[in-house]
Coordinates of N, CA and C in Angstrom, one line a residue:
X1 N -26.9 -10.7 44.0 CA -27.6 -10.3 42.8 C -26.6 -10.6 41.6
X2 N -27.0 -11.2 40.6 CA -26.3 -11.3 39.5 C -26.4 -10.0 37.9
X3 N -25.3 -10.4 37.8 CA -26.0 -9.0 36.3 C -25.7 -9.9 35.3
X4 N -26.1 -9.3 34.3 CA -26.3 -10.4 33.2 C -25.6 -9.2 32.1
X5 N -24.7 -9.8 31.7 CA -23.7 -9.0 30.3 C -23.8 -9.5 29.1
X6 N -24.7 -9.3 28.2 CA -24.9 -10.0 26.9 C -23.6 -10.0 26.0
X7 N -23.1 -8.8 26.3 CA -21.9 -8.2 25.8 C -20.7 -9.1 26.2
X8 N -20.7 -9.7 27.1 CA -19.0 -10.6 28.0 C -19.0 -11.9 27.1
X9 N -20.3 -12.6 26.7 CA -19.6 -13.8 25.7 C -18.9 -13.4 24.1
X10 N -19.6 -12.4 23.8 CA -18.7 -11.6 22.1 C -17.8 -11.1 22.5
X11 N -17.3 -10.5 23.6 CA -16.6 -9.9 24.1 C -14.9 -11.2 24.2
X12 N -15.7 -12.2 25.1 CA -14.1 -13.1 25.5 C -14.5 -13.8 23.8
X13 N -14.8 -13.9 23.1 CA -15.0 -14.8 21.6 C -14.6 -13.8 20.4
X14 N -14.5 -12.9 20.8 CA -13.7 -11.7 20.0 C -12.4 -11.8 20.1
X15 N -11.9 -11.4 21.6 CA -10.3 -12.1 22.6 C -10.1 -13.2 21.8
X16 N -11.0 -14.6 21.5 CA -9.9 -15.4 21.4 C -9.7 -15.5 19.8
X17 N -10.8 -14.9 19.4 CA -10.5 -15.4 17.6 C -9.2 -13.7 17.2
X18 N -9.4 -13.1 18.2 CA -8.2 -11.9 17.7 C -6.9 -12.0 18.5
X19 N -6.8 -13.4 19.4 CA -5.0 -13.6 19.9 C -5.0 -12.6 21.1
X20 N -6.2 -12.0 21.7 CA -5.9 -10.8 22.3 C -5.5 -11.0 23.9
X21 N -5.0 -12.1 24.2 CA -5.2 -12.4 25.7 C -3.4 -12.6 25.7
X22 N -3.6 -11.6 27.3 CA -2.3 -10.9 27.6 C -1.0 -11.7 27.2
X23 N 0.4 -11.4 26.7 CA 1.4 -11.7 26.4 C 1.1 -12.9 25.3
X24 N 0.2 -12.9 24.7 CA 0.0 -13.9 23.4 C 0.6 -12.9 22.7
X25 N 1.1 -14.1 21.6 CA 2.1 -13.4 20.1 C 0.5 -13.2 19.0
X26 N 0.4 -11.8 18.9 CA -1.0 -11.8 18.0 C -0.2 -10.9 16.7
X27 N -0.9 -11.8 16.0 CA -0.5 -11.5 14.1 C -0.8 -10.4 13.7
X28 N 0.0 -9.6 13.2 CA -0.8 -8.5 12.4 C -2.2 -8.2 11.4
X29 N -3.0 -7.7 11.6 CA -3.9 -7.9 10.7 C -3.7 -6.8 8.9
X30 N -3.4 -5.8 9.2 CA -3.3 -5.1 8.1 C -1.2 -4.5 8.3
X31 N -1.5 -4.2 7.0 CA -0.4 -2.7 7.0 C -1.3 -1.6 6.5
X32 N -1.6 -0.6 7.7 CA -2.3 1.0 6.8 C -1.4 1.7 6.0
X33 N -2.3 1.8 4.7 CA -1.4 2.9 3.6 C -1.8 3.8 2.9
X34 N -1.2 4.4 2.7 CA -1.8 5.8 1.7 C -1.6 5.5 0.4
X35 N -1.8 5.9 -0.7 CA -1.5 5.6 -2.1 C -2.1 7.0 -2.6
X36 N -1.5 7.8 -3.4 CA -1.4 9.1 -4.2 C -0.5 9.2 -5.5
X37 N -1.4 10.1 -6.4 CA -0.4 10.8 -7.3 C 0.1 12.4 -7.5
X38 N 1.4 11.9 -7.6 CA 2.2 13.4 -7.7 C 2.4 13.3 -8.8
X39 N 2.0 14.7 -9.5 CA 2.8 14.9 -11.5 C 3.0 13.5 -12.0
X40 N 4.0 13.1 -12.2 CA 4.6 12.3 -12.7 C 5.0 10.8 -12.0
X41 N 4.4 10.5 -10.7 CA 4.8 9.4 -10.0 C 3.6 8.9 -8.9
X42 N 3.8 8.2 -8.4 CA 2.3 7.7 -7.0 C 3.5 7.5 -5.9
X43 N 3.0 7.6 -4.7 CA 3.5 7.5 -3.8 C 2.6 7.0 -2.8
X44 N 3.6 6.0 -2.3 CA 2.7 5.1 -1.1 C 3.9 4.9 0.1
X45 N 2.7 5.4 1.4 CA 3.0 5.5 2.7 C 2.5 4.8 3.6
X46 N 3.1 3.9 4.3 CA 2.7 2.3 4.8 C 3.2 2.7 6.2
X47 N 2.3 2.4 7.0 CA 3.1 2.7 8.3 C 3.2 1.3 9.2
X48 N 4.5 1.2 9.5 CA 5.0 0.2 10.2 C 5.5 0.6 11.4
X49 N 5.1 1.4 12.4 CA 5.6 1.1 13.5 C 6.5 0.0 14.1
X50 N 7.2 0.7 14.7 CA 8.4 -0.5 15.6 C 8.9 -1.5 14.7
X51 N 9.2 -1.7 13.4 CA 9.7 -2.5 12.5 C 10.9 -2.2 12.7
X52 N 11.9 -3.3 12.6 CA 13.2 -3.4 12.4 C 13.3 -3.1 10.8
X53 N 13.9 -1.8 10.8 CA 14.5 -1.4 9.6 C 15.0 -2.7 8.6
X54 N 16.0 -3.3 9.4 CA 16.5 -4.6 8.7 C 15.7 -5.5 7.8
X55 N 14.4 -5.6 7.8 CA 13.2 -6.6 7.8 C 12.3 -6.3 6.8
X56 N 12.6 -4.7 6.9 CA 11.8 -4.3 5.5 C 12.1 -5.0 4.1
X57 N 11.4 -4.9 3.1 CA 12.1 -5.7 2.0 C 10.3 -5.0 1.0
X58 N 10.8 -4.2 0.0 CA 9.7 -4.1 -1.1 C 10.8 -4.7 -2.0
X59 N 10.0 -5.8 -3.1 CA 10.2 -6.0 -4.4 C 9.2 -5.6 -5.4
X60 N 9.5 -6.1 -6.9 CA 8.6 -6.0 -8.2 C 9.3 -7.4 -8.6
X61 N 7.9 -8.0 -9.0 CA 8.4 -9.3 -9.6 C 6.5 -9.7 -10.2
X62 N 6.8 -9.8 -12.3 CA 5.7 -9.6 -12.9 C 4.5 -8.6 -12.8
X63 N 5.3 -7.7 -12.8 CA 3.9 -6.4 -12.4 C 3.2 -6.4 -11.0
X64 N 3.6 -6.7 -9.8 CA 3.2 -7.1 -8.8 C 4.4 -6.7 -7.6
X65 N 3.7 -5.4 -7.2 CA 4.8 -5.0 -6.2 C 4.8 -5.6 -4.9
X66 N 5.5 -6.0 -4.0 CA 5.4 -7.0 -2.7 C 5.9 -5.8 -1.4
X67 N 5.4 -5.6 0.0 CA 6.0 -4.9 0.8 C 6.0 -6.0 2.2
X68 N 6.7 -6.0 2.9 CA 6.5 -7.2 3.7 C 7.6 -6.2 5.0
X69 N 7.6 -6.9 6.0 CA 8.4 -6.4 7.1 C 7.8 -7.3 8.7
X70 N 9.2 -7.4 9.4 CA 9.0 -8.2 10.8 C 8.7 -7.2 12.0
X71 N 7.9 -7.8 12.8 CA 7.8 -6.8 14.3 C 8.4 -7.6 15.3
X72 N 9.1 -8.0 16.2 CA 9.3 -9.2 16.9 C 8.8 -8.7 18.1
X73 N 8.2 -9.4 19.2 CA 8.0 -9.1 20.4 C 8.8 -9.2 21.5
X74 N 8.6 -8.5 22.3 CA 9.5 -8.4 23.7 C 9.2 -10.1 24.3
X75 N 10.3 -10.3 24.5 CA 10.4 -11.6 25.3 C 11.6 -11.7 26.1
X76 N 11.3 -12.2 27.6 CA 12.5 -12.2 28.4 C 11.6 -13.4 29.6
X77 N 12.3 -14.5 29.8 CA 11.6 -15.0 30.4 C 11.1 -14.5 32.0
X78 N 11.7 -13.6 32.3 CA 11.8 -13.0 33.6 C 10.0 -11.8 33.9
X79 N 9.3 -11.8 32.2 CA 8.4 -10.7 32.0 C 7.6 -10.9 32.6
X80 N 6.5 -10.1 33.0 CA 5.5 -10.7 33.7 C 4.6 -9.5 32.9
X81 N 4.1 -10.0 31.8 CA 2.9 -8.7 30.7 C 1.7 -8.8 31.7
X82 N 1.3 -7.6 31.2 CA 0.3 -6.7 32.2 C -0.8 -6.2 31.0
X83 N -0.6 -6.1 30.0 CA -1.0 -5.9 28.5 C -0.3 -5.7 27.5
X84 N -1.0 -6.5 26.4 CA 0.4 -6.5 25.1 C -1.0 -6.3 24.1
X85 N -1.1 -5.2 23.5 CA -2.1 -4.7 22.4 C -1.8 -4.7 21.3
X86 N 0.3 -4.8 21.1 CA 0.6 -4.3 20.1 C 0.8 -5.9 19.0
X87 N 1.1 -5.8 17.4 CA 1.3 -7.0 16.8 C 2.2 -6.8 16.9
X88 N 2.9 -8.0 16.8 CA 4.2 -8.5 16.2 C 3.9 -9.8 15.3
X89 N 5.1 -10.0 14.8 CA 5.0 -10.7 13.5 C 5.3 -10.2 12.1
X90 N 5.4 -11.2 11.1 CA 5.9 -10.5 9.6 C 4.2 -9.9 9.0
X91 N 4.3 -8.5 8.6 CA 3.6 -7.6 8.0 C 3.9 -7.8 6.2
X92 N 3.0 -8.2 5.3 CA 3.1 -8.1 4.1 C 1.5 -8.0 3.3
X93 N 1.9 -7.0 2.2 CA 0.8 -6.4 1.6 C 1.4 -6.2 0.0
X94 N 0.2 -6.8 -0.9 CA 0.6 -6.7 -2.5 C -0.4 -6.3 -3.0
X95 N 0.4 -5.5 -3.9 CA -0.4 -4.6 -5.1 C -0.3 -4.8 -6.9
X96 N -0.8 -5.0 -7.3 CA -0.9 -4.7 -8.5 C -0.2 -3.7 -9.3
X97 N 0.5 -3.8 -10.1 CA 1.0 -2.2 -10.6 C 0.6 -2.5 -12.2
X98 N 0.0 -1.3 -12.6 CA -0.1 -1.0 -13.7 C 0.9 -1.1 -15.4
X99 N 0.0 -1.9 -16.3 CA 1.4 -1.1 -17.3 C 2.7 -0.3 -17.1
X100 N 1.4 1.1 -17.3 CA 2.1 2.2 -17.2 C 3.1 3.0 -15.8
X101 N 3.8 1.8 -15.4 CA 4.7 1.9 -14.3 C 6.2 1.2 -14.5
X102 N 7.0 2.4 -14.5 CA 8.5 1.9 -14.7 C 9.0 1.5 -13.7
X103 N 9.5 0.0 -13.8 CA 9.1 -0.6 -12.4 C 10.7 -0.9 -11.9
X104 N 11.7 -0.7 -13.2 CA 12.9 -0.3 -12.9 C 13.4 0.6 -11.8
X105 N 12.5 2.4 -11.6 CA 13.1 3.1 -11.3 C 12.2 3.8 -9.6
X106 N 11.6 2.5 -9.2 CA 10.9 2.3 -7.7 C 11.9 2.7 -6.8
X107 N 11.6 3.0 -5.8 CA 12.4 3.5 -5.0 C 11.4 3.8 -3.0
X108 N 12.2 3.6 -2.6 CA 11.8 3.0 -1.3 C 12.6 3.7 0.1
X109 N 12.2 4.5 1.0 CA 13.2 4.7 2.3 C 12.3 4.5 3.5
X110 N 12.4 4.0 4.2 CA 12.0 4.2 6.1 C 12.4 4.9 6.8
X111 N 11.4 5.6 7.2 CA 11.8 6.7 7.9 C 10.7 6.9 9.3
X112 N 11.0 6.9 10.6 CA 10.3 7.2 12.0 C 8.9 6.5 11.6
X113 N 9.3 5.1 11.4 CA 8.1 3.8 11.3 C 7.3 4.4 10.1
X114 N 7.7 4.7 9.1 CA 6.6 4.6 8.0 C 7.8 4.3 6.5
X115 N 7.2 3.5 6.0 CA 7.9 3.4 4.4 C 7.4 4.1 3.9
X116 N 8.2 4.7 2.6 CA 7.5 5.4 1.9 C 8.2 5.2 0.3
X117 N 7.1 4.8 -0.6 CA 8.2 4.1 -2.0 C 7.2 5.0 -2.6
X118 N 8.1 5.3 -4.0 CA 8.1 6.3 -5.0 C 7.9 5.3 -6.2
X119 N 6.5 5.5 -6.7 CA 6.5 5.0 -7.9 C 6.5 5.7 -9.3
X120 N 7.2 5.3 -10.0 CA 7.1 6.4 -11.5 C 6.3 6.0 -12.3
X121 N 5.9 7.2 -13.0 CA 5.2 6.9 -14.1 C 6.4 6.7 -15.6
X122 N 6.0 5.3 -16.7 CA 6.9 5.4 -17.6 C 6.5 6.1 -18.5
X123 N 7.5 6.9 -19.0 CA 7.3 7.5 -19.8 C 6.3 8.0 -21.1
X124 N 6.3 6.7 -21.5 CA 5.2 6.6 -22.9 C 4.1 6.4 -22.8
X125 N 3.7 6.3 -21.0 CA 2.3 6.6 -20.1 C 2.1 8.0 -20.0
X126 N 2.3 8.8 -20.1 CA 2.9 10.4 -19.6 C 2.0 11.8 -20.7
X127 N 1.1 12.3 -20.4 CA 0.5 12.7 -21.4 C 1.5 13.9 -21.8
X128 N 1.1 13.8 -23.2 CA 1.8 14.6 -24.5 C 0.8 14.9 -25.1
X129 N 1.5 16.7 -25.7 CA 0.8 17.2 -26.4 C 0.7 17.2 -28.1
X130 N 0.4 16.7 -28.3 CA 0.1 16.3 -30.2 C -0.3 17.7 -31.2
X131 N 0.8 17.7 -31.7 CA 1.0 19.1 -32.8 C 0.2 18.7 -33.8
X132 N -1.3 19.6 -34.0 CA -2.5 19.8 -35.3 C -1.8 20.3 -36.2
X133 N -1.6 20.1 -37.2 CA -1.4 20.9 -38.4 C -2.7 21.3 -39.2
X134 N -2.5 22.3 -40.1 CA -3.5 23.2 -40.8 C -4.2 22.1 -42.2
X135 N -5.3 22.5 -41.7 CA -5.8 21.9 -43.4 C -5.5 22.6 -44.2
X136 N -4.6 22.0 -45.2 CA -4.2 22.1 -46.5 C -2.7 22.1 -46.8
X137 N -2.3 22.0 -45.3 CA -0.5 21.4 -45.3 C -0.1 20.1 -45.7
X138 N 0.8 19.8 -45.8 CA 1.3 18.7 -46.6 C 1.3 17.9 -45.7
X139 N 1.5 18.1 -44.6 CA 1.4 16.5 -43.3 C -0.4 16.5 -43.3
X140 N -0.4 15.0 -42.9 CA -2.0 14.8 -42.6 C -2.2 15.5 -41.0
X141 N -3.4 15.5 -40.5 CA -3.9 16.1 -39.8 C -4.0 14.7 -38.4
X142 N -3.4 14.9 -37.3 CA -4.0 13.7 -36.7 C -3.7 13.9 -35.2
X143 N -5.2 14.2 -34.5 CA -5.1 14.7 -32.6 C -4.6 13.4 -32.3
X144 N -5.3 12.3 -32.4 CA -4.9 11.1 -31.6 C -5.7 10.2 -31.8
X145 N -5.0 8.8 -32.6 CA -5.7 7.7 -33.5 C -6.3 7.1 -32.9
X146 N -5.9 6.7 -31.1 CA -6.8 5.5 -30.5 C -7.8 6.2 -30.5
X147 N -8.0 7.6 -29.9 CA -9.3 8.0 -29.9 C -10.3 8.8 -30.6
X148 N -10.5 8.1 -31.5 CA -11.2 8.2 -32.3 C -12.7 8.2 -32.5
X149 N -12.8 7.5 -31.7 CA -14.8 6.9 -31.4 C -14.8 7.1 -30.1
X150 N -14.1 7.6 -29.1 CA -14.6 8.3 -27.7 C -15.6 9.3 -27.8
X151 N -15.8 10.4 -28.5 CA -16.7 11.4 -29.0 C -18.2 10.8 -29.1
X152 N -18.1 9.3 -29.6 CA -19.7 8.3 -29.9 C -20.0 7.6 -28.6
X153 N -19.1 7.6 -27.4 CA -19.7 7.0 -26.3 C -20.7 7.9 -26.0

Protein backbone atom coordinates (compact mmCIF):
# COMPACT_ATOMS: atom_id res chain seq x y z
CA UNK A 1 0.00 0.00 0.00
CA UNK A 2 1.36 3.39 -0.67
CA UNK A 3 0.46 6.66 1.29
CA UNK A 4 0.55 9.70 -0.38
CA UNK A 5 2.15 12.81 1.74
CA UNK A 6 1.22 16.13 0.03
CA UNK A 7 3.19 17.53 2.82
CA UNK A 8 6.96 15.48 2.03
CA UNK A 9 7.51 17.64 -1.34
CA UNK A 10 7.20 21.34 0.76
CA UNK A 11 8.61 19.67 3.22
CA UNK A 12 12.22 18.36 1.44
CA UNK A 13 11.86 22.09 -0.83
CA UNK A 14 11.71 23.93 2.44
CA UNK A 15 15.08 21.64 3.64
CA UNK A 16 16.72 22.69 0.70
CA UNK A 17 15.92 26.40 0.09
CA UNK A 18 16.66 26.73 4.25
CA UNK A 19 20.40 24.76 4.16
CA UNK A 20 18.60 22.40 6.49
CA UNK A 21 20.12 19.01 5.57
CA UNK A 22 22.26 17.48 8.25
CA UNK A 23 25.90 18.94 8.97
CA UNK A 24 25.33 21.69 6.11
CA UNK A 25 26.84 25.24 7.17
CA UNK A 26 23.22 27.11 7.25
CA UNK A 27 23.27 31.03 7.43
CA UNK A 28 21.72 32.85 9.93
CA UNK A 29 18.47 34.20 9.04
CA UNK A 30 17.71 37.02 11.67
CA UNK A 31 19.40 38.46 14.95
CA UNK A 32 16.13 38.61 17.62
CA UNK A 33 15.95 41.99 19.37
CA UNK A 34 14.32 44.02 21.78
CA UNK A 35 14.34 47.80 21.43
CA UNK A 36 12.99 50.01 24.47
CA UNK A 37 12.99 53.32 26.21
CA UNK A 38 14.23 54.06 29.57
CA UNK A 39 13.95 57.96 30.86
CA UNK A 40 16.56 59.17 29.12
CA UNK A 41 18.12 56.39 26.80
CA UNK A 42 16.73 53.07 24.50
CA UNK A 43 18.05 50.00 25.02
CA UNK A 44 18.54 47.12 22.71
CA UNK A 45 18.88 43.41 23.54
CA UNK A 46 19.99 41.13 20.58
CA UNK A 47 20.49 37.71 21.37
CA UNK A 48 23.31 35.88 19.96
CA UNK A 49 23.76 32.70 21.38
CA UNK A 50 27.12 30.86 21.12
CA UNK A 51 28.86 33.91 19.59
CA UNK A 52 32.40 34.33 20.13
CA UNK A 53 32.57 37.33 22.21
CA UNK A 54 35.70 38.27 20.07
CA UNK A 55 33.40 38.73 16.83
CA UNK A 56 31.00 41.02 18.20
CA UNK A 57 31.58 44.49 16.80
CA UNK A 58 28.61 47.44 17.09
CA UNK A 59 29.59 50.68 15.30
CA UNK A 60 27.89 54.29 14.40
CA UNK A 61 28.90 55.50 11.13
CA UNK A 62 26.35 58.51 9.53
CA UNK A 63 23.46 57.97 11.78
CA UNK A 64 23.31 54.31 11.15
CA UNK A 65 24.11 51.92 13.87
CA UNK A 66 25.74 48.51 12.61
CA UNK A 67 25.68 45.10 15.08
CA UNK A 68 27.29 42.15 13.31
CA UNK A 69 28.82 39.05 15.09
CA UNK A 70 30.35 35.32 13.95
CA UNK A 71 28.95 31.75 15.02
CA UNK A 72 31.52 29.24 13.62
CA UNK A 73 30.49 25.66 13.43
CA UNK A 74 31.82 22.52 14.96
CA UNK A 75 33.99 20.87 12.54
CA UNK A 76 36.44 17.92 13.02
CA UNK A 77 36.79 15.71 10.25
CA UNK A 78 36.41 12.67 12.40
CA UNK A 79 32.26 14.09 13.05
CA UNK A 80 29.71 12.13 12.04
CA UNK A 81 26.34 14.88 12.59
CA UNK A 82 23.31 13.34 13.50
CA UNK A 83 21.54 16.83 13.40
CA UNK A 84 22.78 20.34 13.23
CA UNK A 85 19.70 22.85 13.62
CA UNK A 86 21.83 25.42 14.91
CA UNK A 87 23.26 28.72 12.48
CA UNK A 88 26.50 29.44 12.17
CA UNK A 89 27.97 32.19 10.30
CA UNK A 90 28.44 36.16 10.53
CA UNK A 91 25.01 37.65 12.10
CA UNK A 92 24.50 41.41 11.18
CA UNK A 93 21.60 43.78 11.65
CA UNK A 94 21.24 47.87 11.00
CA UNK A 95 19.31 50.41 12.32
CA UNK A 96 18.65 53.78 11.76
CA UNK A 97 19.28 56.17 14.62
CA UNK A 98 17.55 59.13 15.04
CA UNK A 99 18.68 62.84 15.22
CA UNK A 100 18.00 62.93 18.54
CA UNK A 101 20.68 60.37 19.59
CA UNK A 102 24.17 61.04 21.00
CA UNK A 103 25.90 58.76 19.13
CA UNK A 104 29.18 59.58 20.91
CA UNK A 105 28.13 58.14 24.25
CA UNK A 106 26.65 54.38 22.85
CA UNK A 107 27.70 51.82 24.83
CA UNK A 108 27.60 48.10 24.42
CA UNK A 109 28.42 44.75 26.78
CA UNK A 110 27.82 40.84 26.14
CA UNK A 111 26.74 39.08 28.49
CA UNK A 112 25.49 34.95 28.60
CA UNK A 113 24.83 35.22 24.60
CA UNK A 114 22.84 38.43 24.51
CA UNK A 115 24.33 42.04 23.67
CA UNK A 116 22.98 44.60 25.10
CA UNK A 117 23.82 48.49 23.92
CA UNK A 118 22.65 51.59 25.65
CA UNK A 119 21.58 54.26 23.59
CA UNK A 120 21.32 57.91 24.85
CA UNK A 121 19.15 60.38 24.30
CA UNK A 122 21.11 63.98 23.42
CA UNK A 123 20.43 66.26 25.26
CA UNK A 124 18.70 69.11 23.43
CA UNK A 125 16.22 66.09 22.43
CA UNK A 126 15.31 65.84 26.18
CA UNK A 127 12.02 67.50 27.21
CA UNK A 128 12.25 70.76 29.24
CA UNK A 129 10.20 72.66 31.09
CA UNK A 130 9.70 76.30 29.66
CA UNK A 131 9.14 79.09 32.40
CA UNK A 132 5.55 81.31 31.51
CA UNK A 133 5.91 84.53 32.67
CA UNK A 134 2.93 86.86 33.75
CA UNK A 135 1.12 89.17 31.46
CA UNK A 136 2.31 92.42 32.06
CA UNK A 137 6.03 91.50 32.97
CA UNK A 138 8.64 92.84 31.14
CA UNK A 139 9.88 89.52 29.34
CA UNK A 140 7.48 88.41 26.55
CA UNK A 141 5.46 85.53 27.21
CA UNK A 142 6.53 82.34 25.20
CA UNK A 143 5.40 78.19 26.00
CA UNK A 144 7.04 77.03 22.87
CA UNK A 145 7.59 78.70 19.22
CA UNK A 146 7.70 75.49 17.05
CA UNK A 147 4.40 74.79 18.36
CA UNK A 148 2.44 77.07 17.62
CA UNK A 149 -0.26 75.79 15.12
CA UNK A 150 -0.38 72.14 16.73
CA UNK A 151 -3.62 73.37 18.66
CA UNK A 152 -5.16 73.87 14.53
CA UNK A 153 -4.39 70.25 13.66
Amino acid sequence: MLRFDPFSDIDSIAKSLLGADVGAGRVPRFMPMDLYRVNDHYVLNADLPGVDPGTVDVSVDHGMLTLSATRTASSDENMQWLAAERFAGSYRRQLALGENIDADRISATYNNGVLSVTIPIAEQAKPRRIEISRAGDSEQTMINPTREHDSNR
